[in-house]
Amino acid sequence: MDYKRILTVQDISCVGQCSLTVALPILSAAGHETAILPSAVLSTHTAGFSGYTFRDLTEDIPAINAHWQKEKIGFDAIYTGYLGSTKQIEYVKNMLSTLGNKGFTSFVDPAMADNGKLYPAFDMDFVNEMKTLAFSADIILPNITEACMLTGFAYKEKYDEAYINELLALLRAGGAKTVILTGVSYCEATTGVVVLEGGSKRYYEHRKLPKGSHGTGDVYASAFVGAYMKGKSAYEAAGIAAEYTVRCIENTVDDASHWYGVKFEPLLGSYIEMLK
Ligand code: PXL
């Protein structure tokens, strides 16, 4: 009954524990049939490695979409992450409108920026096209930097609740439906996630570790999608994903050689337990 077919569209960073190498195992662990569409193939992710290869798969997408339509393959959800090009965003929007089963849910993680900066591969054309994808989705999962880029709001490292409320209002004015705003911290010891759904806004607060890790946005979004598609509410899914992500970071922080991602695999059992 709750066996869903989910398509996730994001890159394969062959090494680096992000995007598809994270989303596929987490969604599968949640018990979903997981189809993948690689947006690009990179030798590693782009945050901290240099000289990585990048093969853009944009031009493969229309034929893949056409084949799936011919075969009448549909999805209960499509979850998009790091995309390879501005043109690709347009193709992905088309997939959202052609490949959904009845009751379909679209999730967009506008994975393009963090800590006030765009990732190296992207420019403002990409941001502008991402706005149209994000504002058409049922659920978006931006961090504060991405939310600022989607709305043109000034990014601030230090902020208060009034700033976050203004940012949420701008997202809503842009057309956002449900918003899961990640990495919202009002004090030293904790951080959390704001869940804006319908007329309600709730904050899921959790412990903050002294050091951040790469790839946690993808672990978080994948765990959220997995839980939501198991029938959890947005707030419950936000909490499960936060708890799982924090455990993954705790499992990694002491290993200085493991700077490029989080060791999420040994904690998959605890994620499955939380979904029960
Ligand atoms: O985790 C986001 C991400 C995904 N894919 C690639 C990246 C990054 C972040 O830098 O470089 C290729």
Short mmCIF file of C-alpha atoms and ligand atoms in Angstrom, two decimals:
data_model
loop_
_atom_site.label_atom_id
_atom_site.label_comp_id
_atom_site.label_asym_id
_atom_site.label_seq_id
_atom_site.Cartn_x
_atom_site.Cartn_y
_atom_site.Cartn_z
CA MET A 1 0.00 0.00 0.00
CA ASP A 2 2.73 2.48 0.92
CA TYR A 3 5.19 1.09 -1.64
CA LYS A 4 5.85 4.16 -3.79
CA ARG A 5 7.80 4.69 -6.96
CA ILE A 6 9.99 7.75 -6.62
CA LEU A 7 12.16 9.33 -9.29
CA THR A 8 15.11 11.33 -8.09
CA VAL A 9 16.97 13.61 -10.48
CA GLN A 10 20.42 14.74 -9.41
CA ASP A 11 24.06 14.22 -10.31
CA ILE A 12 26.28 11.23 -9.78
CA SER A 13 29.36 12.46 -7.96
CA CYS A 14 31.25 9.20 -8.24
CA VAL A 15 33.12 9.92 -5.00
CA GLY A 16 31.91 12.35 -2.37
CA GLN A 17 28.81 10.94 -0.64
CA CYS A 18 26.30 13.39 -2.02
CA SER A 19 23.40 13.53 -4.48
CA LEU A 20 22.50 10.17 -6.05
CA THR A 21 24.95 8.07 -4.03
CA VAL A 22 23.07 9.32 -0.96
CA ALA A 23 19.49 9.62 -2.27
CA LEU A 24 19.28 6.13 -3.78
CA PRO A 25 20.30 4.19 -0.65
CA ILE A 26 18.25 6.38 1.70
CA LEU A 27 15.05 6.22 -0.37
CA SER A 28 15.54 2.47 -0.84
CA ALA A 29 16.07 2.04 2.92
CA ALA A 30 12.79 3.89 3.46
CA GLY A 31 11.20 1.11 1.42
CA HIS A 32 10.50 2.92 -1.84
CA GLU A 33 11.14 1.82 -5.39
CA THR A 34 13.71 4.38 -6.44
CA ALA A 35 14.29 5.32 -10.05
CA ILE A 36 17.16 7.63 -10.88
CA LEU A 37 17.93 10.15 -13.56
CA PRO A 38 21.55 11.34 -13.41
CA SER A 39 21.76 15.04 -14.29
CA ALA A 40 25.53 14.86 -14.77
CA VAL A 41 28.44 12.59 -13.90
CA LEU A 42 31.33 14.10 -11.96
CA SER A 43 34.45 12.37 -10.67
CA THR A 44 33.82 14.04 -7.29
CA HIS A 45 31.54 16.79 -5.97
CA THR A 46 32.66 20.37 -6.45
CA ALA A 47 32.98 21.48 -2.82
CA GLY A 48 36.59 21.07 -1.80
CA PHE A 49 37.99 18.89 -4.59
CA SER A 50 39.73 20.52 -7.54
CA GLY A 51 40.11 19.31 -11.13
CA TYR A 52 36.93 17.24 -11.09
CA THR A 53 35.45 15.96 -14.36
CA PHE A 54 31.91 17.01 -15.33
CA ARG A 55 29.81 15.28 -17.98
CA ASP A 56 26.53 17.10 -18.49
CA LEU A 57 23.68 14.71 -19.38
CA THR A 58 21.14 17.43 -20.25
CA GLU A 59 20.63 16.31 -23.83
CA ASP A 60 19.82 12.72 -22.79
CA ILE A 61 16.80 13.84 -20.80
CA PRO A 62 14.16 14.51 -23.51
CA ALA A 63 14.63 11.01 -25.01
CA ILE A 64 14.48 9.37 -21.57
CA ASN A 65 11.30 11.29 -20.79
CA ALA A 66 9.77 10.32 -24.16
CA HIS A 67 10.64 6.65 -23.61
CA TRP A 68 9.09 6.62 -20.14
CA GLN A 69 5.94 8.23 -21.50
CA LYS A 70 5.76 5.66 -24.31
CA GLU A 71 6.12 2.87 -21.72
CA LYS A 72 3.50 4.58 -19.51
CA ILE A 73 5.96 4.74 -16.62
CA GLY A 74 4.74 7.18 -13.97
CA PHE A 75 5.98 8.20 -10.54
CA ASP A 76 4.32 8.84 -7.18
CA ALA A 77 6.93 11.48 -6.48
CA ILE A 78 9.76 13.26 -8.23
CA TYR A 79 12.54 14.67 -6.07
CA THR A 80 15.11 16.90 -7.73
CA GLY A 81 18.51 17.90 -6.34
CA TYR A 82 21.69 19.20 -7.96
CA LEU A 83 20.96 19.78 -11.65
CA GLY A 84 23.53 20.03 -14.41
CA SER A 85 22.49 23.07 -16.47
CA THR A 86 19.90 25.81 -16.92
CA LYS A 87 18.41 24.02 -19.92
CA GLN A 88 18.06 20.88 -17.84
CA ILE A 89 15.80 22.67 -15.36
CA GLU A 90 13.39 23.33 -18.22
CA TYR A 91 13.41 19.62 -19.16
CA VAL A 92 12.86 18.62 -15.54
CA LYS A 93 9.86 20.97 -15.26
CA ASN A 94 8.42 19.16 -18.24
CA MET A 95 8.94 15.82 -16.47
CA LEU A 96 7.05 17.10 -13.42
CA SER A 97 4.07 17.84 -15.62
CA THR A 98 4.16 14.61 -17.68
CA LEU A 99 5.31 11.74 -15.43
CA GLY A 100 3.20 12.07 -12.29
CA ASN A 101 0.82 9.33 -11.13
CA LYS A 102 -2.47 10.30 -9.48
CA GLY A 103 -1.76 12.00 -6.13
CA PHE A 104 1.78 12.82 -7.29
CA THR A 105 4.08 14.96 -5.08
CA SER A 106 7.01 17.03 -6.33
CA PHE A 107 9.97 17.87 -4.09
CA VAL A 108 12.62 20.38 -5.14
CA ASP A 109 15.86 20.81 -3.27
CA PRO A 110 17.28 23.83 -5.12
CA ALA A 111 20.78 22.50 -4.45
CA MET A 112 22.80 25.42 -5.80
CA ALA A 113 24.31 27.41 -2.93
CA ASP A 114 25.38 27.46 0.72
CA ASN A 115 26.98 29.84 3.21
CA GLY A 116 25.97 32.87 1.14
CA LYS A 117 27.58 31.61 -2.09
CA LEU A 118 26.51 29.87 -5.30
CA TYR A 119 28.25 26.53 -6.03
CA PRO A 120 31.03 26.96 -8.64
CA ALA A 121 29.09 25.56 -11.64
CA PHE A 122 26.17 28.02 -11.45
CA ASP A 123 25.27 31.58 -12.47
CA MET A 124 22.26 33.91 -12.20
CA ASP A 125 20.57 32.37 -15.28
CA PHE A 126 20.57 29.08 -13.42
CA VAL A 127 19.14 30.77 -10.31
CA ASN A 128 16.38 32.43 -12.32
CA GLU A 129 15.38 29.15 -13.97
CA MET A 130 15.54 27.36 -10.60
CA LYS A 131 12.99 29.88 -9.29
CA THR A 132 10.45 28.65 -11.82
CA LEU A 133 11.06 25.01 -10.85
CA ALA A 134 11.03 25.65 -7.10
CA PHE A 135 7.90 27.78 -7.16
CA SER A 136 6.02 25.12 -9.12
CA ALA A 137 6.88 22.32 -6.65
CA ASP A 138 4.66 20.97 -3.88
CA ILE A 139 7.49 20.98 -1.35
CA ILE A 140 10.81 22.84 -1.44
CA LEU A 141 13.79 22.25 0.82
CA PRO A 142 16.10 25.25 0.55
CA ASN A 143 18.78 26.31 3.01
CA ILE A 144 18.81 30.03 3.93
CA THR A 145 21.27 30.93 1.15
CA GLU A 146 19.12 29.21 -1.49
CA ALA A 147 15.94 30.80 -0.12
CA CYS A 148 17.61 34.22 -0.41
CA MET A 149 18.62 33.50 -3.99
CA LEU A 150 15.12 32.35 -4.89
CA THR A 151 13.63 35.57 -3.49
CA GLY A 152 16.34 38.20 -4.02
CA PHE A 153 16.47 38.74 -0.25
CA ALA A 154 19.83 39.83 1.25
CA TYR A 155 21.71 36.91 2.85
CA LYS A 156 22.77 37.43 6.45
CA GLU A 157 24.95 35.17 8.54
CA LYS A 158 23.42 36.47 11.77
CA TYR A 159 19.67 36.90 11.86
CA ASP A 160 16.62 36.74 14.08
CA GLU A 161 13.15 35.30 13.78
CA ALA A 162 11.82 38.46 12.10
CA TYR A 163 14.36 37.98 9.29
CA ILE A 164 13.31 34.35 8.80
CA ASN A 165 9.63 35.35 8.79
CA GLU A 166 10.32 37.95 6.09
CA LEU A 167 12.20 35.35 4.04
CA LEU A 168 9.32 32.88 4.38
CA ALA A 169 6.81 35.56 3.36
CA LEU A 170 8.86 36.28 0.24
CA LEU A 171 8.99 32.58 -0.64
CA ARG A 172 5.23 32.42 -0.26
CA ALA A 173 4.78 35.56 -2.36
CA GLY A 174 6.91 33.91 -5.07
CA GLY A 175 4.54 30.95 -5.15
CA ALA A 176 6.11 28.44 -2.74
CA LYS A 177 3.65 25.95 -1.24
CA THR A 178 5.17 23.86 1.56
CA VAL A 179 8.62 25.08 2.63
CA ILE A 180 11.17 23.13 4.67
CA LEU A 181 13.79 25.78 5.46
CA THR A 182 16.94 24.08 6.74
CA GLY A 183 19.82 25.30 8.90
CA VAL A 184 17.87 27.89 10.89
CA SER A 185 19.73 28.65 14.12
CA TYR A 186 18.72 31.27 16.67
CA CYS A 187 21.37 30.39 19.30
CA GLU A 188 24.83 28.82 19.68
CA ALA A 189 23.74 25.42 20.97
CA THR A 190 20.96 24.51 18.58
CA THR A 191 19.88 24.67 14.98
CA GLY A 192 16.71 23.54 13.28
CA VAL A 193 14.25 23.45 10.46
CA VAL A 194 11.24 25.69 9.83
CA VAL A 195 8.24 23.88 8.35
CA LEU A 196 5.79 26.18 6.61
CA GLU A 197 2.70 24.29 5.55
CA GLY A 198 -0.69 25.75 4.75
CA GLY A 199 -1.25 28.51 7.31
CA SER A 200 1.01 26.96 9.93
CA LYS A 201 4.66 27.56 10.73
CA ARG A 202 6.51 25.22 13.10
CA TYR A 203 10.13 25.03 14.17
CA TYR A 204 11.88 21.71 14.75
CA GLU A 205 14.90 22.53 16.90
CA HIS A 206 17.79 20.11 17.42
CA ARG A 207 21.34 20.00 18.71
CA LYS A 208 24.05 21.74 16.70
CA LEU A 209 27.46 20.16 16.27
CA PRO A 210 30.52 22.37 16.43
CA LYS A 211 31.53 21.49 12.87
CA GLY A 212 29.38 21.27 9.73
CA SER A 213 29.89 18.53 7.13
CA HIS A 214 29.56 18.34 3.35
CA GLY A 215 26.63 16.45 1.87
CA THR A 216 24.30 16.93 4.82
CA GLY A 217 21.75 18.82 2.69
CA ASP A 218 21.37 15.76 0.46
CA VAL A 219 21.16 13.35 3.41
CA TYR A 220 18.52 15.61 4.97
CA ALA A 221 16.39 16.05 1.82
CA SER A 222 16.54 12.34 0.95
CA ALA A 223 15.57 11.30 4.49
CA PHE A 224 12.75 13.86 4.44
CA VAL A 225 11.36 12.63 1.10
CA GLY A 226 11.64 9.00 2.23
CA ALA A 227 9.73 9.69 5.45
CA TYR A 228 7.10 11.94 3.86
CA MET A 229 6.37 9.35 1.21
CA LYS A 230 5.85 6.79 4.01
CA GLY A 231 2.89 8.91 5.10
CA LYS A 232 4.59 11.04 7.78
CA SER A 233 3.43 14.65 8.03
CA ALA A 234 5.82 17.34 6.82
CA TYR A 235 6.68 18.22 10.44
CA GLU A 236 7.24 14.57 11.44
CA ALA A 237 9.36 13.94 8.34
CA ALA A 238 11.36 17.12 9.03
CA GLY A 239 12.08 15.85 12.56
CA ILE A 240 13.04 12.32 11.49
CA ALA A 241 15.34 13.69 8.77
CA ALA A 242 16.94 16.12 11.25
CA GLU A 243 17.56 13.42 13.85
CA TYR A 244 19.02 11.06 11.23
CA THR A 245 21.26 13.79 9.76
CA VAL A 246 22.58 14.83 13.18
CA ARG A 247 23.42 11.18 13.97
CA CYS A 248 25.27 10.91 10.63
CA ILE A 249 27.29 14.04 11.43
CA GLU A 250 28.06 12.74 14.94
CA ASN A 251 29.29 9.54 13.31
CA THR A 252 31.71 11.52 11.12
CA VAL A 253 33.03 14.57 13.00
CA ASP A 254 35.87 12.78 14.78
CA ASP A 255 37.34 11.51 11.51
CA ALA A 256 39.32 14.41 10.05
CA SER A 257 40.16 12.40 6.92
CA HIS A 258 36.44 12.14 6.12
CA TRP A 259 35.86 15.83 5.32
CA TYR A 260 33.99 15.38 2.02
CA GLY A 261 30.74 13.75 3.18
CA VAL A 262 29.03 12.05 6.09
CA LYS A 263 29.18 8.38 7.03
CA PHE A 264 25.45 7.92 6.69
CA GLU A 265 25.37 4.20 5.86
CA PRO A 266 25.94 2.75 9.37
CA LEU A 267 22.94 4.77 10.62
CA LEU A 268 20.45 3.56 8.00
CA GLY A 269 19.11 1.01 10.50
CA SER A 270 18.22 3.80 12.93
CA TYR A 271 16.49 5.72 10.11
CA ILE A 272 14.39 2.66 9.28
CA GLU A 273 13.48 2.34 12.99
CA MET A 274 12.33 5.97 13.09
CA LEU A 275 10.01 5.35 10.15
CA LYS A 276 8.09 2.61 12.02
O1 PXL B 1 25.55 18.29 -2.00
C1 PXL B 1 25.26 19.18 -3.02
C2 PXL B 1 26.10 18.89 -4.22
C3 PXL B 1 25.67 17.95 -5.13
N1 PXL B 1 26.38 17.66 -6.25
C4 PXL B 1 27.53 18.29 -6.50
C5 PXL B 1 28.02 19.25 -5.62
C6 PXL B 1 27.29 19.55 -4.45
C7 PXL B 1 27.77 20.55 -3.50
O2 PXL B 1 28.77 21.16 -3.67
O3 PXL B 1 29.16 19.84 -5.89
C8 PXL B 1 28.26 17.97 -7.76
#
